[in-house]
PDB file of C-alpha atoms in Angstrom:
ATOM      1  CA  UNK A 795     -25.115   6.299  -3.109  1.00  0.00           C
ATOM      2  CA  UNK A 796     -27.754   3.231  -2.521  1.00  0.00           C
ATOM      3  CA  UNK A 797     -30.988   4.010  -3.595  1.00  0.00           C
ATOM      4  CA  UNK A 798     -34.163   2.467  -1.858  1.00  0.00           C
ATOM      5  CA  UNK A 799     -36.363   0.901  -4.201  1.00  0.00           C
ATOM      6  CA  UNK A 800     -40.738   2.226  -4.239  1.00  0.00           C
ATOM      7  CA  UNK A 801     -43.032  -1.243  -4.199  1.00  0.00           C
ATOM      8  CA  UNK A 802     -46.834  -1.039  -3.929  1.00  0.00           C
ATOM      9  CA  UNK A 803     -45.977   2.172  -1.605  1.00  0.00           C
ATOM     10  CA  UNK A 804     -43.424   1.551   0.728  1.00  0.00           C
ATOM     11  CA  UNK A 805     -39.463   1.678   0.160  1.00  0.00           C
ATOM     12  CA  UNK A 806     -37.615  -1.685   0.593  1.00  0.00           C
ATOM     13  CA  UNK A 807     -35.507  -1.721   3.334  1.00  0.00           C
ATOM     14  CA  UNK A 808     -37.575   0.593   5.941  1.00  0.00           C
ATOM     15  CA  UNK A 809     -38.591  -2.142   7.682  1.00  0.00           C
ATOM     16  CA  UNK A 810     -34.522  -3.208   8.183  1.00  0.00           C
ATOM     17  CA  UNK A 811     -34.335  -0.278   9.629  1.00  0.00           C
ATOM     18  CA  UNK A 812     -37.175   0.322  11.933  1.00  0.00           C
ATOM     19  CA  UNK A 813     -36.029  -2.860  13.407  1.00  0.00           C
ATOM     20  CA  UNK A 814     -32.652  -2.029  14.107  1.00  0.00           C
ATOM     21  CA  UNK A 815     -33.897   1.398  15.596  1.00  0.00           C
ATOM     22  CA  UNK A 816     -36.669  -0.058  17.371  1.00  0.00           C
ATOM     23  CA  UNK A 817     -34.684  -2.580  18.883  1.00  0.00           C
ATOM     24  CA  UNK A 818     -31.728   0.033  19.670  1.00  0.00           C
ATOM     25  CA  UNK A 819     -31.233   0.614  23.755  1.00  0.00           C
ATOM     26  CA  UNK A 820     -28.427   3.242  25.385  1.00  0.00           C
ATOM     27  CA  UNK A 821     -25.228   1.545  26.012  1.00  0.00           C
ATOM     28  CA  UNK A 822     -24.143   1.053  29.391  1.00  0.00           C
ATOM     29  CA  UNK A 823     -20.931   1.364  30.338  1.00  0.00           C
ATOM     30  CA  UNK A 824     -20.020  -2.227  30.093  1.00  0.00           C
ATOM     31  CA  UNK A 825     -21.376  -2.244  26.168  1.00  0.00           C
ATOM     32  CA  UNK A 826     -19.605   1.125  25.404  1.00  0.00           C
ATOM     33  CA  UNK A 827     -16.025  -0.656  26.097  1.00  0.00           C
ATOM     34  CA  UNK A 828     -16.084  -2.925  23.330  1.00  0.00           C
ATOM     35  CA  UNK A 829     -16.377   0.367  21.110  1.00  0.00           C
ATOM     36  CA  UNK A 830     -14.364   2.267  18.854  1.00  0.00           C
ATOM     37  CA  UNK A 831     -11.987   5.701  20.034  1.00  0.00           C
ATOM     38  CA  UNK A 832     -11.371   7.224  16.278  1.00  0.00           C
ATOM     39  CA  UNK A 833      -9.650  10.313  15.960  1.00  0.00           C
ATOM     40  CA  UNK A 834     -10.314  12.808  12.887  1.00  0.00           C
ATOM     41  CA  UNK A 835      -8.163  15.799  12.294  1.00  0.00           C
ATOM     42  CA  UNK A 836     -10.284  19.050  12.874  1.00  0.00           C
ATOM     43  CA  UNK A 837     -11.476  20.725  10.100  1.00  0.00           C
ATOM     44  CA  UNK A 838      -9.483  24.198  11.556  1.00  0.00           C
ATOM     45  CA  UNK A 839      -6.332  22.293  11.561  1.00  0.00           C
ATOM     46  CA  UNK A 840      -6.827  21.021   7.574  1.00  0.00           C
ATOM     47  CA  UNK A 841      -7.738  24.428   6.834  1.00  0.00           C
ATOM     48  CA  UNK A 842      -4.280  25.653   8.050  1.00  0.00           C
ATOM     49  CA  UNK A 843      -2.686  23.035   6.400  1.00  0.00           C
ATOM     50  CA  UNK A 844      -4.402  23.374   2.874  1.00  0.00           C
ATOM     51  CA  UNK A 845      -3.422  26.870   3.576  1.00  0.00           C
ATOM     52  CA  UNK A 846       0.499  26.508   4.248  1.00  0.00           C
ATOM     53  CA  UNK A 847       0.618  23.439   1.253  1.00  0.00           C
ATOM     54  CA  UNK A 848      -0.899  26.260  -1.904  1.00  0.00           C
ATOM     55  CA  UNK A 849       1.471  28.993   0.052  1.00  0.00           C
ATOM     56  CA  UNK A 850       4.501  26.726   0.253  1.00  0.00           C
ATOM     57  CA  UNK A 851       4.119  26.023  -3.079  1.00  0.00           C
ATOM     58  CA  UNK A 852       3.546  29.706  -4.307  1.00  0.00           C
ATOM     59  CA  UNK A 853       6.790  30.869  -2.895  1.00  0.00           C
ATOM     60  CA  UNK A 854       8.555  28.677  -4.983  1.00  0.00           C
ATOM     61  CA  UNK A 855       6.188  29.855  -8.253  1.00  0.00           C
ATOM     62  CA  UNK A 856       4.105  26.805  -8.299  1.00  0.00           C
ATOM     63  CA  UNK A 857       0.335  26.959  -8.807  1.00  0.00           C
ATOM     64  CA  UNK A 858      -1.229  24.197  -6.221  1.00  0.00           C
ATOM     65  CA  UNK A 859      -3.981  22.650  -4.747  1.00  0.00           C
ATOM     66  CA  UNK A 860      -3.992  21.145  -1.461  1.00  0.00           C
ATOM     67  CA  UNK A 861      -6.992  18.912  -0.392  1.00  0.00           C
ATOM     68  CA  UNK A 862      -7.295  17.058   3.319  1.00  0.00           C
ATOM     69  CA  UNK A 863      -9.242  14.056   3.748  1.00  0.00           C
ATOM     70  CA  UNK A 864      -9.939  12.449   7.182  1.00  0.00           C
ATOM     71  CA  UNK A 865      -9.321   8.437   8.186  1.00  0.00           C
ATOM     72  CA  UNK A 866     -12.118   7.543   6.183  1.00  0.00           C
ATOM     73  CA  UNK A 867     -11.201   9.231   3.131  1.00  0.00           C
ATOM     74  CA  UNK A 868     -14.199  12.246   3.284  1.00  0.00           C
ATOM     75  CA  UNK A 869     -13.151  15.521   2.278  1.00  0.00           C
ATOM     76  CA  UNK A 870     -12.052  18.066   5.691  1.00  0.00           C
ATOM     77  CA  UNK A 871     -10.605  20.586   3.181  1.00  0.00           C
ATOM     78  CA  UNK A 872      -9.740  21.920  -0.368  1.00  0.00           C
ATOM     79  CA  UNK A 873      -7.660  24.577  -1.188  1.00  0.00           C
ATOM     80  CA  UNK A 874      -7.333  25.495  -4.890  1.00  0.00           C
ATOM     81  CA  UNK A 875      -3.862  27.917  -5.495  1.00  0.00           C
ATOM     82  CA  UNK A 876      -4.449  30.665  -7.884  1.00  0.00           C
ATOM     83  CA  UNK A 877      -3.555  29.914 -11.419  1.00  0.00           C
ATOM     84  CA  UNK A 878      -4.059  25.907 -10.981  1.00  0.00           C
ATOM     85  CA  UNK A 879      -5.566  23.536 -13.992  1.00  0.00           C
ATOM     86  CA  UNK A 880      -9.229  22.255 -12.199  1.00  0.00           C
ATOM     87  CA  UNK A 881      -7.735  19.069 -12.647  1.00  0.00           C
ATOM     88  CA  UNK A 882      -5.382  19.430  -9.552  1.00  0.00           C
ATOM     89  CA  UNK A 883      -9.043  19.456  -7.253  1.00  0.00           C
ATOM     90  CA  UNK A 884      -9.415  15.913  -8.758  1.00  0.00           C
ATOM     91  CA  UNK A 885      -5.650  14.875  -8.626  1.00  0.00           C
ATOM     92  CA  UNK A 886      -5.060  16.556  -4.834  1.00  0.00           C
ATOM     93  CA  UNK A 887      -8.100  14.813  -3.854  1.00  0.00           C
ATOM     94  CA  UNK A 888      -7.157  11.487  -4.881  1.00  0.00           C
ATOM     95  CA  UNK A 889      -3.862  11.827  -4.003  1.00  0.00           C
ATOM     96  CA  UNK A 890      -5.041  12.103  -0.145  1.00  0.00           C
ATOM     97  CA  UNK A 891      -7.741   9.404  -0.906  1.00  0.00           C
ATOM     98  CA  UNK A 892      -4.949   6.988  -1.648  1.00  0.00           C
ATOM     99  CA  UNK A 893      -2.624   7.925   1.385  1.00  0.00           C
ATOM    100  CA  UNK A 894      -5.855   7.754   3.805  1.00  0.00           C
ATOM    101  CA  UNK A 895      -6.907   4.257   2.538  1.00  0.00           C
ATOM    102  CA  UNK A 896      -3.380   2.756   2.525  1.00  0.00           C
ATOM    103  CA  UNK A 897      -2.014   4.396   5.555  1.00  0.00           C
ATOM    104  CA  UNK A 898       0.993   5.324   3.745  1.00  0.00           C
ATOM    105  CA  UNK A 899       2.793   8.169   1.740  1.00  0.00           C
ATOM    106  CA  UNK A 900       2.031   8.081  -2.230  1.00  0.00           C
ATOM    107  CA  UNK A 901       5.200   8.637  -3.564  1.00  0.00           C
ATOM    108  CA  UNK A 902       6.238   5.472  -1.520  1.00  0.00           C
ATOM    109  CA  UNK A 903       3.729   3.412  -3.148  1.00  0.00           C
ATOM    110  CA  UNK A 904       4.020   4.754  -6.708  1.00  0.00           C
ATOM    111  CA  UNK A 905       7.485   3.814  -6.031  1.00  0.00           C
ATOM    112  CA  UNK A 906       6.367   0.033  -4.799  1.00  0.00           C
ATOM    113  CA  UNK A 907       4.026   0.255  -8.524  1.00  0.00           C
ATOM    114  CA  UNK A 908       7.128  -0.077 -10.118  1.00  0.00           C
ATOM    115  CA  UNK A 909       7.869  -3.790  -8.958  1.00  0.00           C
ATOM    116  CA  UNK A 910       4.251  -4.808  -7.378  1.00  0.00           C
ATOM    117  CA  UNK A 911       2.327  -5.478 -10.283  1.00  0.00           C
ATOM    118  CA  UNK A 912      -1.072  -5.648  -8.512  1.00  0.00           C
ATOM    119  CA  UNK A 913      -1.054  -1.983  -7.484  1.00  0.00           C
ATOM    120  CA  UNK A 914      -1.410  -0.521 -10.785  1.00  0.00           C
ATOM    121  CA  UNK A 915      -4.496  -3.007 -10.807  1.00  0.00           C
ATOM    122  CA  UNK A 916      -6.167  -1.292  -8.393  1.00  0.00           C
ATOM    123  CA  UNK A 917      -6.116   2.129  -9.756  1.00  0.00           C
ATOM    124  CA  UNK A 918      -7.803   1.223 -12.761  1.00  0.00           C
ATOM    125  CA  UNK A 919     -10.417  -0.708 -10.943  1.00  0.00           C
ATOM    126  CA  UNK A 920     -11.292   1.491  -7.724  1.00  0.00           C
ATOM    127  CA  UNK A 921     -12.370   5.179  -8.085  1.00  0.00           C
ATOM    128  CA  UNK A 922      -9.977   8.085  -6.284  1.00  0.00           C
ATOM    129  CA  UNK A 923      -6.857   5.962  -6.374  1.00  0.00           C
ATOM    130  CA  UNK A 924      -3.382   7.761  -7.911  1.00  0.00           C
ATOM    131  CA  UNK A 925      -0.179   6.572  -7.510  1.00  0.00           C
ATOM    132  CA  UNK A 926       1.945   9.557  -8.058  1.00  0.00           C
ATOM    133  CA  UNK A 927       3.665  11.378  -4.978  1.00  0.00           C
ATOM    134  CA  UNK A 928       1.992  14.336  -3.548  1.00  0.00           C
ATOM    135  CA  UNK A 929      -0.596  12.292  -0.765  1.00  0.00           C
ATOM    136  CA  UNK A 930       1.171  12.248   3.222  1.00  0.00           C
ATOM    137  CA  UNK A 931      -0.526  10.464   5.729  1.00  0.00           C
ATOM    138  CA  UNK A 932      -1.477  12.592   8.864  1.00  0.00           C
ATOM    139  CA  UNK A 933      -1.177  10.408  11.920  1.00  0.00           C
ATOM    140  CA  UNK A 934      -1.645  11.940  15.911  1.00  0.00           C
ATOM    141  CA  UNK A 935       1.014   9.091  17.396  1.00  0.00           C
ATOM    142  CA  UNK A 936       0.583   5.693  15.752  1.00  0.00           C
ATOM    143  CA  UNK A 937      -2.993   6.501  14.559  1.00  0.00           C
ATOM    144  CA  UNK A 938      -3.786   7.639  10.827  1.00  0.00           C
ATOM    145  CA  UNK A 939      -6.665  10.879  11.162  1.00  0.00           C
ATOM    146  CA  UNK A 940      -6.479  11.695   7.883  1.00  0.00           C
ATOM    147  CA  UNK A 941      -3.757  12.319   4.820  1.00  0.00           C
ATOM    148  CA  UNK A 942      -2.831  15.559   2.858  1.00  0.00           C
ATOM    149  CA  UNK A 943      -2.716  16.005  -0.938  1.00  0.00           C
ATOM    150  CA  UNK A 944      -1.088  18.289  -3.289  1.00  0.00           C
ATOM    151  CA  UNK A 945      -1.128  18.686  -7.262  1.00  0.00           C
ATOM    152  CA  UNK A 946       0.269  21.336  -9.637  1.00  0.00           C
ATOM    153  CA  UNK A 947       3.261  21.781  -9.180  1.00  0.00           C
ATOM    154  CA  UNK A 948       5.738  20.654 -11.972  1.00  0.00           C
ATOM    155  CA  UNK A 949       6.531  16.799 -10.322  1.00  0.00           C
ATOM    156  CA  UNK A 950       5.273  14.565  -7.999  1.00  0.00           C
ATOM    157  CA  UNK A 951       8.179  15.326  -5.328  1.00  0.00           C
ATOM    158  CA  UNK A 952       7.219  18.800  -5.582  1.00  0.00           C
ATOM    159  CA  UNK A 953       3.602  18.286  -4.713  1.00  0.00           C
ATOM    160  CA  UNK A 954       5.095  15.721  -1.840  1.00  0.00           C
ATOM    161  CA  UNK A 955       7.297  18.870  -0.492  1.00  0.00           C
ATOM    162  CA  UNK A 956       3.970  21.066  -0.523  1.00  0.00           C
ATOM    163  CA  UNK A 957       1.857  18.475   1.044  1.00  0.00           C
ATOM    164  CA  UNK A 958       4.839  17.838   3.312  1.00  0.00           C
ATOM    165  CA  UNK A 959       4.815  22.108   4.225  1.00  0.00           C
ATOM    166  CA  UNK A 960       1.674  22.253   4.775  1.00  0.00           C
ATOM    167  CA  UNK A 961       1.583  18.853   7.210  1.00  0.00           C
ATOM    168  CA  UNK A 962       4.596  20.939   8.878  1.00  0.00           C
ATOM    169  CA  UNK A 963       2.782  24.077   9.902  1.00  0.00           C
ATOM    170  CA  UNK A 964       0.160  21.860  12.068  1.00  0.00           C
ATOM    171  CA  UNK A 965       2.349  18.610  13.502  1.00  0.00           C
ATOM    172  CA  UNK A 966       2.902  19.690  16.298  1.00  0.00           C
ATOM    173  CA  UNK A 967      -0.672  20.425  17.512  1.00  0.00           C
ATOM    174  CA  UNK A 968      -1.762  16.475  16.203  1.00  0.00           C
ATOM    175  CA  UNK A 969      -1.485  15.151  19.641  1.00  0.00           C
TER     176      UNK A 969
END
């Protein structure tokens, strides 16, 4: 978080800002095209799929937590399974983190670690990244909206078949 700095009274960086707002105006229509369309997964939909991910994982007698992150990487939603270490709210966090921000599967890129030096790099140097499989990118068509995590169970390919379960119960509504 940035913090504004106090100097004889005022906080550095107001001004910045009253600027920009000051000079802010409605788009028309003619600015509004050159914008953005983003698409975030709906906080009932991650809350199914948390859901389906700790329950999948149950049934098979593995304690889980499932945690949903959108495009961005920000936290939609966080199931922790009954009987789960805390650790997994860290691990199924970053897990999704990592899918989100790479726009790819985790157990595909810890499996890319093993030859591409440089992504082992990365995880020590930037917070939330884990290369170990368990994160699934959620797309709606071609588009990434978020990514799915799981941790606890007893292997990485068994957190990817929980995140994987709980991705299941809601694909077809990502349209």
């Amino acid at each position: 978080m940035r913090r504004m700095s106090l100097v004889n009274g005022s906080i550095l960086g107001l001004g910045l800002v009253l600027a920009v707002g000051v000079g802010a105006a409605p788009l028309d229509s003619a600015q509004a095209d050159g914008l953005l369309t983003v698409h975030r997964i709906p906080a009932a939909l991650a809350s199914e799929a948390v859901a389906e991910a700790v329950a999948s994982c149950a049934r098979q007698h593995y304690a889980e937590t499932a945690a949903i992150v959108d495009a961005d990487g920000v936290l939609v939603a966080e199931l922790r399974g009954d009987g789960v270490g805390a650790h997994s709210l860290d691990s199924a966090f970053s897990k999704a983190f990592t899918s989100a921000s790479f726009k790819t599967d985790t157990l595909i890129m810890a499996d890319r670690a093993k030859t591409n030096t440089a992504l082992p790099i990365l995880t020590s140097k930037l917070p939330h990244l884990l290369l170990l499989g368990g994160g699934v990118v959620i797309k709606a068509g071609d588009e990434v909206i978020g990514a799915i995590g799981a941790a606890g169970a007893p292997g990485a390919d068994l957190d990817d078949a929980c995140a994987k379960a709980g991705l299941d119960k809601i694909k077809d509504r990502l349209k």
